[in-house]
CSV table of C-alpha atoms in Angstrom, one decimal:
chain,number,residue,atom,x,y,z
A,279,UNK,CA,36.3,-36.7,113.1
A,280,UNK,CA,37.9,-35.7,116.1
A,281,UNK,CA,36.4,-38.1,118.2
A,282,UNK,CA,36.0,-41.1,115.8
A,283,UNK,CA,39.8,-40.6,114.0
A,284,UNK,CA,41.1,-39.4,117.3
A,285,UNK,CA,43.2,-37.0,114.8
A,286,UNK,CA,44.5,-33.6,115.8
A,287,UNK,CA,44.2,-31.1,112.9
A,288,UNK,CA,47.0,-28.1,113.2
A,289,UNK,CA,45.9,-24.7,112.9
A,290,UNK,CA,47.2,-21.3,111.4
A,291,UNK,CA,46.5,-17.6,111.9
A,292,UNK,CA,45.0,-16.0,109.4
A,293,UNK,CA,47.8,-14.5,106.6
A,294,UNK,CA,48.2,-10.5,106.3
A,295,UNK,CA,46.3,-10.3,103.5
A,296,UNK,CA,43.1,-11.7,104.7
A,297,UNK,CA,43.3,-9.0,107.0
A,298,UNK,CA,44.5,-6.3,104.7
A,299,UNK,CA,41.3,-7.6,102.3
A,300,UNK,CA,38.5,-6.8,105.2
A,301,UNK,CA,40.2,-3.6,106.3
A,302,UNK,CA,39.5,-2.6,102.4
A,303,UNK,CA,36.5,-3.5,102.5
A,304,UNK,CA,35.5,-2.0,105.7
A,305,UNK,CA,37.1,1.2,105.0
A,306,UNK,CA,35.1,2.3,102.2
A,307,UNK,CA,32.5,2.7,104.7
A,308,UNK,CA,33.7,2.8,108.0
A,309,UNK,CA,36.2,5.7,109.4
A,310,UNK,CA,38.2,3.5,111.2
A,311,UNK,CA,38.8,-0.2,112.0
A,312,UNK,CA,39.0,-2.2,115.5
A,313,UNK,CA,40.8,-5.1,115.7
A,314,UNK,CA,40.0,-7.3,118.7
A,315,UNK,CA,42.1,-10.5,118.2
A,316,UNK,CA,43.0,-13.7,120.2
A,317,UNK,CA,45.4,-13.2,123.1
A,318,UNK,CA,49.5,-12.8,121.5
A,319,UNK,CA,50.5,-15.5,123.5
A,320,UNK,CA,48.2,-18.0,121.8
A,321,UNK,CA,48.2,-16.9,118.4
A,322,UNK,CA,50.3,-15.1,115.6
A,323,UNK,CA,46.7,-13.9,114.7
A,324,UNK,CA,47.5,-9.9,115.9
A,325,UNK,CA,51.2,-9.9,114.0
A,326,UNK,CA,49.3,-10.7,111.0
A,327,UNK,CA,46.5,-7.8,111.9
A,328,UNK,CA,49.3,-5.6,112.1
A,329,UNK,CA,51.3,-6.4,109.1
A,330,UNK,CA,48.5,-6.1,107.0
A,331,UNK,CA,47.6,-2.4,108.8
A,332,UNK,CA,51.5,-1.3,107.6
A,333,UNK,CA,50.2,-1.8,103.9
A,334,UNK,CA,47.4,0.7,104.0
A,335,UNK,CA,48.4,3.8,102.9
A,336,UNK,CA,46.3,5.1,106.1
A,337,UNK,CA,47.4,2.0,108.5
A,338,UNK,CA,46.6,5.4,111.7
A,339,UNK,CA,42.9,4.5,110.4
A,340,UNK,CA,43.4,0.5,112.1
A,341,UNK,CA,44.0,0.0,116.1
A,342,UNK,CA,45.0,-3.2,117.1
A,343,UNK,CA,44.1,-4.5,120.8
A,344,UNK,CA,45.2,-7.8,122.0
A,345,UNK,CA,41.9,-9.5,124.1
A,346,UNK,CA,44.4,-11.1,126.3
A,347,UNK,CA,41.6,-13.6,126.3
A,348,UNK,CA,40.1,-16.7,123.6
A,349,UNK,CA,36.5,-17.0,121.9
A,350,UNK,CA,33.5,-15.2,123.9
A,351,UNK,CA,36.5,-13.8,126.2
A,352,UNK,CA,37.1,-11.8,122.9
A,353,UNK,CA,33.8,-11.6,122.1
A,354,UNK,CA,31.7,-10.1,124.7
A,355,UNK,CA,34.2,-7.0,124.9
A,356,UNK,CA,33.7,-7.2,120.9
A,357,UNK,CA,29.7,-6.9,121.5
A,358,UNK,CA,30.2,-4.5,124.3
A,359,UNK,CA,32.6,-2.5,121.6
A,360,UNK,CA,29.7,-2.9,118.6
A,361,UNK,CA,27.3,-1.1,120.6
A,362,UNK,CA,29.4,1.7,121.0
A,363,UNK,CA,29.9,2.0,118.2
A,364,UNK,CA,26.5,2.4,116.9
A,365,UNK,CA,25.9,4.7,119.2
A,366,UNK,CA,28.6,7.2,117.4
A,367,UNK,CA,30.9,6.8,120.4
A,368,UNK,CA,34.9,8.2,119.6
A,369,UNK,CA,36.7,6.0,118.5
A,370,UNK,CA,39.0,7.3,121.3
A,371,UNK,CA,36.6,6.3,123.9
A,372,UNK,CA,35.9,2.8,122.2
A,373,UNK,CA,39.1,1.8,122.8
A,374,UNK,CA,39.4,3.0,126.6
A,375,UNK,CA,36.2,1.1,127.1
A,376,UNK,CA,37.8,-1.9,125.4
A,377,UNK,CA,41.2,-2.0,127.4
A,378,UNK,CA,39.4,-1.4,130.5
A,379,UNK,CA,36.9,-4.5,129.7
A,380,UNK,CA,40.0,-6.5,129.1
A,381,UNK,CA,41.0,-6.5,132.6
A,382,UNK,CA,37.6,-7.3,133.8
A,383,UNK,CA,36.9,-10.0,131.4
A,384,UNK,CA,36.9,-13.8,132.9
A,385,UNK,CA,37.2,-17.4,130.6
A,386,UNK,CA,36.5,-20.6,132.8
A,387,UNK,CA,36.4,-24.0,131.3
A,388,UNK,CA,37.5,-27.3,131.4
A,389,UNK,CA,38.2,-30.2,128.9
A,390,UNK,CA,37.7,-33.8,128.8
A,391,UNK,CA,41.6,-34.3,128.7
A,392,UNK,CA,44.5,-31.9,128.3
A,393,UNK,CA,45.9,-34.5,125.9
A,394,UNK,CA,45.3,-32.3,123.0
A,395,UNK,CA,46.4,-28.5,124.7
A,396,UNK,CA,49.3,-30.5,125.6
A,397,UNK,CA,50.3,-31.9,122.4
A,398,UNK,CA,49.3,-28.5,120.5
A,399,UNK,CA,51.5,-26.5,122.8
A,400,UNK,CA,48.1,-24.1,124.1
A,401,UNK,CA,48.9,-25.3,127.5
A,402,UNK,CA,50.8,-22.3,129.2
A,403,UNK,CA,50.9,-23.1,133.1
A,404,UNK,CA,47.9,-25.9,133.1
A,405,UNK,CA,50.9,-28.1,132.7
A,406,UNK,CA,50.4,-28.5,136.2
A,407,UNK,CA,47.3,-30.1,135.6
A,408,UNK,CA,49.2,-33.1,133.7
A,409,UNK,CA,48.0,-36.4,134.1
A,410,UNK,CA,44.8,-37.9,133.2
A,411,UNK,CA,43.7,-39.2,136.2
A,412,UNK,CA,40.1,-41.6,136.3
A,413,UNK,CA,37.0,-39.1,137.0
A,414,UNK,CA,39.3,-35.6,137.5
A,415,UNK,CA,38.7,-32.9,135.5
A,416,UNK,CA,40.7,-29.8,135.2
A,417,UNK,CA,38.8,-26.4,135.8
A,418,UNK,CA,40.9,-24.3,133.9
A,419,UNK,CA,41.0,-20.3,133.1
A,420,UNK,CA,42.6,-17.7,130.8
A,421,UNK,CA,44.5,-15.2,133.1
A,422,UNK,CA,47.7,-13.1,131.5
A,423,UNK,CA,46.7,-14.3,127.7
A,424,UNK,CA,47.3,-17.8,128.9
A,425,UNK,CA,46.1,-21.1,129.9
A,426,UNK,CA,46.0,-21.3,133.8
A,427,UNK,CA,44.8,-24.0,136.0
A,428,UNK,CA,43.0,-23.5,138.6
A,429,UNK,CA,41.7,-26.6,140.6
A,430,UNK,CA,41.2,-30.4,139.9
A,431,UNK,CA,37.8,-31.9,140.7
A,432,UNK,CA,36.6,-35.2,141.1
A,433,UNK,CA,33.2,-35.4,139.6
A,434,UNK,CA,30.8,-35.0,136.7
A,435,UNK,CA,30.3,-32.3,134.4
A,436,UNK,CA,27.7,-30.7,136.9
A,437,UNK,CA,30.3,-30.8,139.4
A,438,UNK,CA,32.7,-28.6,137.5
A,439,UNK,CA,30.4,-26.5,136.4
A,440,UNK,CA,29.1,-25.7,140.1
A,441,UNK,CA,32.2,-24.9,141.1
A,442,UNK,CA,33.1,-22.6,137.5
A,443,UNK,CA,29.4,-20.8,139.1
A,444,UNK,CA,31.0,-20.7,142.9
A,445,UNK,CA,34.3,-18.7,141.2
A,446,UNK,CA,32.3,-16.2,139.1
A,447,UNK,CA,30.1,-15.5,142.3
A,448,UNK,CA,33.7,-15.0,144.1
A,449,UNK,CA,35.0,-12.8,141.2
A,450,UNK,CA,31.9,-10.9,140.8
A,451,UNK,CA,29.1,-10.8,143.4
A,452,UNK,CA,26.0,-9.4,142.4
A,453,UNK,CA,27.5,-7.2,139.6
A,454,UNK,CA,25.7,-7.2,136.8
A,455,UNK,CA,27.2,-9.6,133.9
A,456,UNK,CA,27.1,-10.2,130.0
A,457,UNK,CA,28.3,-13.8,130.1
A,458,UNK,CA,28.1,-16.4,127.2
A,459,UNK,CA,28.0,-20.6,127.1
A,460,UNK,CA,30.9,-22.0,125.1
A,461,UNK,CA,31.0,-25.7,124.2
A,462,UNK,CA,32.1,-28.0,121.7
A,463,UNK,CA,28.3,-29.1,120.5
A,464,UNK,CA,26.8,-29.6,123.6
A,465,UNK,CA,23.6,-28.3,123.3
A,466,UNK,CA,21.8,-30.0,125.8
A,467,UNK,CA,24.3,-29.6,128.4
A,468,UNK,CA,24.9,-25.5,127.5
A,469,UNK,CA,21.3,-25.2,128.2
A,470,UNK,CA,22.0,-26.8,131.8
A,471,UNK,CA,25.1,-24.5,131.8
A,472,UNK,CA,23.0,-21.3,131.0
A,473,UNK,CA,19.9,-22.3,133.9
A,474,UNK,CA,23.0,-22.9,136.4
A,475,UNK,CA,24.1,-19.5,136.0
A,476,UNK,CA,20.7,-17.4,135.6
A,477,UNK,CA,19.8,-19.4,139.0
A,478,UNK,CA,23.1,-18.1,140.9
A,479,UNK,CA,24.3,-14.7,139.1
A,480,UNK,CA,22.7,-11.8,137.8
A,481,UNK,CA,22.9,-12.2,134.3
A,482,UNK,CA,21.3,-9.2,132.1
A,483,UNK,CA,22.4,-10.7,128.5
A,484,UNK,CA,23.4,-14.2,127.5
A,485,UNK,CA,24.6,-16.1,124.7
A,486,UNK,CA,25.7,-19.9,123.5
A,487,UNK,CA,27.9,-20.4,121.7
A,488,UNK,CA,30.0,-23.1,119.8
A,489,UNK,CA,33.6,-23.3,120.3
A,490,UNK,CA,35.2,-23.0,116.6
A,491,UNK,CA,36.9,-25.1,114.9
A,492,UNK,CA,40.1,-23.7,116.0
A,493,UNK,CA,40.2,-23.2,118.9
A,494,UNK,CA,38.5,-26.7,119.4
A,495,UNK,CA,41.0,-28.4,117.9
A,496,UNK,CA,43.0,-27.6,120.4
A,497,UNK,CA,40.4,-28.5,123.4
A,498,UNK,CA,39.8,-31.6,121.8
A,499,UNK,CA,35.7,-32.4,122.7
A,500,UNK,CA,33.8,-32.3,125.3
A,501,UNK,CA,34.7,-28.8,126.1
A,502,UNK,CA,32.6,-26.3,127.7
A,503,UNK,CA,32.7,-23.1,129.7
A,504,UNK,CA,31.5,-19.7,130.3
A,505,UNK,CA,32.9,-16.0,129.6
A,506,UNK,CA,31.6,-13.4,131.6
A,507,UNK,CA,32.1,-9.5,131.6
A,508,UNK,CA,30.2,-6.8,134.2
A,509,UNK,CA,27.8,-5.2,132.6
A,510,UNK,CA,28.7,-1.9,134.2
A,511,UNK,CA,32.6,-1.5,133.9
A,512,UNK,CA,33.4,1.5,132.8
């Protein structure tokens, strides 16, 4: 609808008592609850986690962590956090492991326009990026819970996604990564995306992974990047 209505939905973080409903839940199993949320300065999504944690009568059972990050940037330190878990880990531990994976973790992307970050307010410093010039695209990054550009490049998709290889190579060497797809449903080309980087990085678990609604209406389509965390930071 997106494309054909060229409408821009609005979005809304999920209310306290969604949260305080799955903490409930969870709790009548689970000792204690994680919380690994969409970076603060994108989202109201961790002042509702915590609201909700303030009416439990045991709100010490629920830690909330800020990503600092958006979709798979969230959600490989999630994965990483799961196993833990099921391994019996402290919960202690757990959440050293996750705050140290949170400076670690990296988001690249780009979008077919920045028409729709722009008009949704998601644009943090990219506004630098402004201006939709004929065959640019912006190869952009998450970096302080933010939206941050990082270069304009003339060229195709391939292009940009050569040169989102070339930075993790610069951030990360041969470390060993955990490192997801993300795209708005573009299969085909998140398959390209996933042979790019098993050819150039040492990959030792992958993913792909839609972009959700949410965070895609704010994208707008054509989107499509990679999140990447080393495998061995401890």
């Amino acid at each position: 609808r997106m494309q054909e209505e060229r409408i821009i939905p609005s979005t809304s973080q999920p209310q306290p008592l969604d949260f305080l409903r799955v903490y409930q839940e969870v709790l009548q199993e689970a000792e204690a609850v994680i919380v690994i949320h969409i970076s603060e300065k994108l989202s109201g999504t961790g002042n509702s986690a915590q609201i909700a944690a303030s009416m439990l009568d045991n709100p010490e059972k629920v830690t909330i962590i800020d990503s600092s990050s958006v979709c798979m940037g969230a959600g490989l330190i999630a994965v990483k956090a799961a196993e833990l878990a099921r391994k019996g880990t402290e919960k202690k531990e757990i959440i050293a492991q996750i705050l140290a994976w949170r400076e670690h973790v990296k988001v690249y992307f780009t979008v077919k326009n920045l028409d729709y970050l722009a008009k949704n307010g998601r644009i943090g410093r990219a506004n630098a990026l402004l201006g939709n010039i004929l065959n640019i695209k912006p190869l952009l990054g998450i970096a302080g819970g933010e939206v941050v550009p990082v270069e304009k490049i003339r060229g195709n998709n391939q292009k940009v996604a050569q040169r989102m290889i070339a930075a993790l190579q610069s951030d990360f060497g041969k470390k060993p990564l955990l490192l997801s797809v993300m795209h708005t449903n573009l299969p085909e080309l998140a398959t390209e995306l996933l042979s790019l980087a098993q050819h150039n990085l040492h990959i030792t678990n992958s993913y792909q992974n839609l972009i959700g609604p949410t965070l895609s209406s704010h994208s707008g389509p054509f989107t499509f990047g990679y999140a990447v965390l080393p495998g061995a930071v401890s």
